[in-house]
Amino acid sequence: KGALGLMQLMPGTARDYGVENIFDAVQNIEAGVKYIKDLQKSFPGRTDLVLAAYNAGPKAVARYEGVPPYPETKTYVARVKRYMREMSSARRTPIYQIIDENGRRIVTNDPRLAYR
């Protein structure tokens, strides 16, 4: 309810992470990744709680001392964990990150771009 952009950030969370334009894909993704990293620090080793906090907010996870009983959150956690299991058993493709001549970050799975 109210989440925006690729990483579905709440406007307050986006502001907390310095996002100026929530619809700018780079800003939105970078903020979402930083937010997940912070949630991992808050709930170390508990992927279920990280996912629940990302979906319902860390206050809800703290209030319920676990995954909140919200149907949407329970479904979200189950789906992402299932996807993570499926991806971990799939053939892995290396991902390369490069900075181009203009200082832009490029993420690709094409090794030809990574070593040009």
Coordinates of C-alpha atoms in Angstrom, one line a residue:
K1 CA 0.0 0.0 0.0
G2 CA 1.8 3.0 -1.3
A3 CA 5.1 1.3 -2.3
L4 CA 6.6 2.7 -5.5
G5 CA 9.3 1.8 -8.1
L6 CA 11.1 -1.3 -9.1
M7 CA 12.0 -2.2 -5.5
Q8 CA 8.6 -1.2 -4.2
L9 CA 9.9 1.2 -1.7
M10 CA 7.6 3.2 0.7
P11 CA 8.2 6.9 0.2
G12 CA 9.6 7.3 3.8
T13 CA 12.1 4.5 3.2
A14 CA 13.1 6.0 -0.1
R15 CA 13.7 9.4 1.7
D16 CA 15.7 7.6 4.5
Y17 CA 18.0 6.2 1.8
G18 CA 18.5 9.5 -0.1
V19 CA 16.3 8.8 -3.1
E20 CA 15.4 12.0 -4.9
N21 CA 13.3 10.4 -7.6
I22 CA 11.6 7.2 -6.5
F23 CA 11.0 6.3 -10.2
D24 CA 14.6 6.5 -11.2
A25 CA 15.5 2.9 -11.5
V26 CA 19.1 3.2 -10.4
Q27 CA 18.2 5.2 -7.3
N28 CA 15.3 2.9 -6.4
I29 CA 17.3 -0.3 -6.8
E30 CA 20.4 1.0 -4.9
A31 CA 18.2 2.2 -2.0
G32 CA 16.3 -1.1 -2.0
V33 CA 19.5 -3.1 -1.9
K34 CA 20.9 -0.9 1.0
Y35 CA 17.6 -1.4 2.8
I36 CA 17.8 -5.2 2.5
K37 CA 21.4 -5.1 3.7
D38 CA 20.4 -3.1 6.8
L39 CA 17.5 -5.6 7.4
Q40 CA 20.0 -8.4 7.2
K41 CA 22.1 -6.7 9.9
S42 CA 18.9 -6.3 12.0
F43 CA 17.9 -10.0 11.6
P44 CA 21.2 -11.9 11.0
G45 CA 20.8 -15.3 9.6
R46 CA 17.0 -15.0 9.5
T47 CA 16.0 -14.7 5.8
D48 CA 12.4 -15.2 6.7
L49 CA 12.4 -12.1 9.0
V50 CA 14.4 -10.0 6.5
L51 CA 11.8 -10.8 3.8
A52 CA 8.9 -10.2 6.2
A53 CA 10.4 -6.8 7.3
Y54 CA 10.9 -5.8 3.7
N55 CA 7.3 -6.6 3.0
A56 CA 5.5 -5.5 6.2
G57 CA 8.1 -3.3 7.9
P58 CA 10.6 -4.1 10.7
K59 CA 8.2 -2.7 13.3
A60 CA 5.6 -5.3 12.4
V61 CA 8.2 -8.1 12.7
A62 CA 9.3 -6.8 16.1
R63 CA 5.7 -6.4 17.2
Y64 CA 4.8 -10.0 16.3
E65 CA 8.3 -11.3 17.2
G66 CA 8.5 -13.1 13.9
V67 CA 6.7 -13.1 10.5
P68 CA 3.5 -11.1 11.0
P69 CA 0.3 -13.0 10.4
Y70 CA -0.7 -10.9 7.4
P71 CA -1.7 -13.2 4.5
E72 CA 0.2 -11.0 2.0
T73 CA 3.4 -11.1 4.0
K74 CA 3.2 -14.8 4.7
T75 CA 2.6 -15.4 0.9
Y76 CA 5.5 -13.1 0.0
V77 CA 8.0 -14.8 2.3
A78 CA 7.0 -18.2 1.1
R79 CA 7.2 -17.2 -2.6
V80 CA 10.6 -15.5 -2.3
K81 CA 12.1 -18.4 -0.3
R82 CA 10.8 -20.9 -2.9
Y83 CA 12.3 -18.8 -5.7
M84 CA 15.6 -18.6 -3.8
R85 CA 15.6 -22.4 -3.4
E86 CA 14.9 -22.9 -7.1
M87 CA 17.6 -20.4 -8.2
S88 CA 20.2 -22.0 -5.9
S89 CA 19.7 -25.3 -7.6
A90 CA 19.6 -23.8 -11.1
R91 CA 22.7 -23.4 -13.3
R92 CA 24.5 -20.3 -12.1
T93 CA 25.4 -17.6 -14.6
P94 CA 28.3 -15.3 -13.6
I95 CA 27.4 -11.6 -13.2
Y96 CA 29.9 -8.9 -14.0
Q97 CA 29.9 -5.4 -12.8
I98 CA 31.9 -2.7 -14.6
I99 CA 32.2 1.0 -14.6
D100 CA 32.1 2.5 -18.0
E101 CA 34.1 5.5 -19.3
N102 CA 31.4 7.9 -18.1
G103 CA 31.5 6.5 -14.5
R104 CA 28.2 4.6 -15.0
R105 CA 27.9 1.2 -13.3
I106 CA 26.9 -1.6 -15.7
V107 CA 25.8 -5.1 -14.5
T108 CA 25.8 -7.8 -17.1
N109 CA 26.0 -11.5 -17.6
D110 CA 28.0 -11.0 -20.9
P111 CA 31.7 -11.6 -20.3
R112 CA 32.5 -9.8 -23.6
L113 CA 31.3 -6.5 -22.0
A114 CA 33.2 -7.1 -18.8
Y115 CA 36.6 -7.6 -20.4
R116 CA 36.6 -5.0 -23.2

